[in-house]
Coordinates of C-alpha atoms in Angstrom, one line a residue:
M28 CA 0.5 -0.7 15.0
A29 CA 0.3 2.4 13.1
R30 CA -0.3 5.6 15.5
S31 CA -3.2 8.2 15.6
N32 CA -6.0 6.7 13.8
G33 CA -3.8 4.7 11.3
A34 CA -2.9 7.5 9.9
R35 CA -2.0 10.9 11.4
H36 CA 0.5 11.0 14.0
A37 CA -0.3 13.7 16.7
S38 CA 1.9 15.2 19.4
A39 CA -0.1 16.2 22.4
A40 CA 1.4 18.7 25.1
R41 CA -1.3 18.1 27.8
L42 CA -0.4 16.1 30.5
P43 CA -2.0 12.9 31.6
P44 CA -4.8 13.6 34.6
P45 CA -3.3 13.1 37.9
G46 CA -3.4 9.6 39.4
T47 CA -2.9 7.8 36.4
R48 CA 1.0 7.4 37.1
G49 CA 2.0 9.2 34.1
H50 CA -0.2 7.5 31.4
W51 CA -3.8 8.5 30.1
P52 CA -6.2 5.8 31.4
V53 CA -8.1 4.0 28.4
E54 CA -11.0 4.9 29.9
A55 CA -10.3 8.4 29.6
G56 CA -9.9 8.6 25.7
H57 CA -7.8 11.5 23.5
P58 CA -9.7 12.8 20.9
D59 CA -6.8 12.7 18.3
V60 CA -5.8 9.3 19.3
N61 CA -7.4 5.7 18.4
I62 CA -5.7 2.6 19.8
Q63 CA -6.8 -0.9 18.2
V64 CA -5.0 -4.1 19.8
L65 CA -3.7 -6.3 16.8
R66 CA -3.4 -9.8 18.1
S67 CA -0.5 -12.0 18.5
D68 CA -2.4 -14.6 16.2
A69 CA -3.1 -12.4 13.6
P70 CA -1.9 -13.2 10.1
F71 CA 1.4 -11.8 8.8
H72 CA 1.1 -7.8 8.2
V73 CA 3.1 -4.8 7.3
G74 CA 3.4 -4.0 10.7
Q75 CA 5.7 -6.6 11.4
L76 CA 8.4 -5.4 8.7
R77 CA 8.8 -1.9 10.6
S78 CA 6.9 0.6 12.3
F79 CA 5.8 3.8 10.6
D80 CA 4.5 6.9 11.3
I81 CA 2.3 9.0 8.7
L82 CA 2.5 12.7 9.5
S83 CA -0.4 14.0 8.2
F84 CA -1.1 17.8 7.4
G85 CA -5.1 17.3 6.9
D86 CA -6.0 19.1 3.7
H87 CA -2.3 19.9 2.5
A88 CA -1.8 15.6 1.8
D89 CA 1.0 17.3 -0.8
L90 CA 2.9 17.9 2.6
D91 CA 2.5 14.0 4.2
V92 CA 5.5 12.3 5.1
V93 CA 6.3 9.0 6.3
R94 CA 8.9 8.6 9.0
T95 CA 10.3 4.7 9.4
E96 CA 13.2 4.2 12.3
N97 CA 15.7 1.4 12.5
L98 CA 18.7 1.0 14.9
T99 CA 20.8 3.5 13.8
S100 CA 18.9 6.2 12.0
A101 CA 15.5 7.2 10.3
V102 CA 14.0 7.6 7.2
H103 CA 11.8 10.1 6.0
V104 CA 9.8 9.6 2.9
E105 CA 8.2 12.4 0.9
Q106 CA 7.2 10.9 -2.5
R107 CA 3.2 10.7 -3.0
D108 CA 3.2 7.3 -4.4
Q109 CA 5.2 5.4 -1.3
V110 CA 3.5 7.7 0.8
S111 CA -0.1 6.2 -0.6
M112 CA 1.8 2.8 -0.1
Y113 CA 2.2 3.2 3.6
R114 CA -1.2 5.1 4.1
E115 CA -2.8 1.4 2.4
A116 CA -0.7 -0.1 4.6
A117 CA -1.9 1.6 7.8
R118 CA -5.5 1.3 6.4
R119 CA -5.1 -3.0 6.4
L120 CA -3.3 -2.7 9.8
A121 CA -6.1 -0.9 11.2
S122 CA -9.1 -2.9 9.4
A123 CA -7.2 -6.4 11.1
A124 CA -6.9 -5.1 14.5
E125 CA -9.6 -5.2 17.0
S126 CA -12.1 -2.1 17.0
V127 CA -11.2 0.9 19.3
E128 CA -14.2 -0.4 21.3
A129 CA -13.0 -3.9 21.6
S130 CA -9.6 -2.9 22.0
A131 CA -10.4 -1.1 25.2
E132 CA -12.4 -3.8 26.4
L133 CA -9.3 -5.9 25.9
I134 CA -6.9 -3.7 27.6
A135 CA -9.3 -3.1 30.8
K136 CA -9.7 -6.6 31.3
T137 CA -5.9 -7.5 30.9
R138 CA -5.1 -4.5 33.3
K139 CA -7.4 -6.2 35.9
L140 CA -5.4 -9.5 35.5
L141 CA -2.1 -7.6 36.2

């Protein structure tokens, strides 16, 4: 799934709360990150081809960069038309996934089963 609201990548320096075994609890949320579950029975989607991050710089869209990785290297895409295609792919992924609220409920239910 595309990360951080489907279109922005954020790196947080804060540590998770104590007692969470090094992970942010789903219930706590994080102001810069939305988690959405894309169910395994969803129709084919671009996320199955390759993962990517869109590093967005707010009002400076001309500076946005897409980062994709494979086993031995990473590619940074800066061309506006190509960045726009990735942004549209991220939008489609987010719309095909469960809502943020439904995803949090699904994650919480699954955690109880583990």
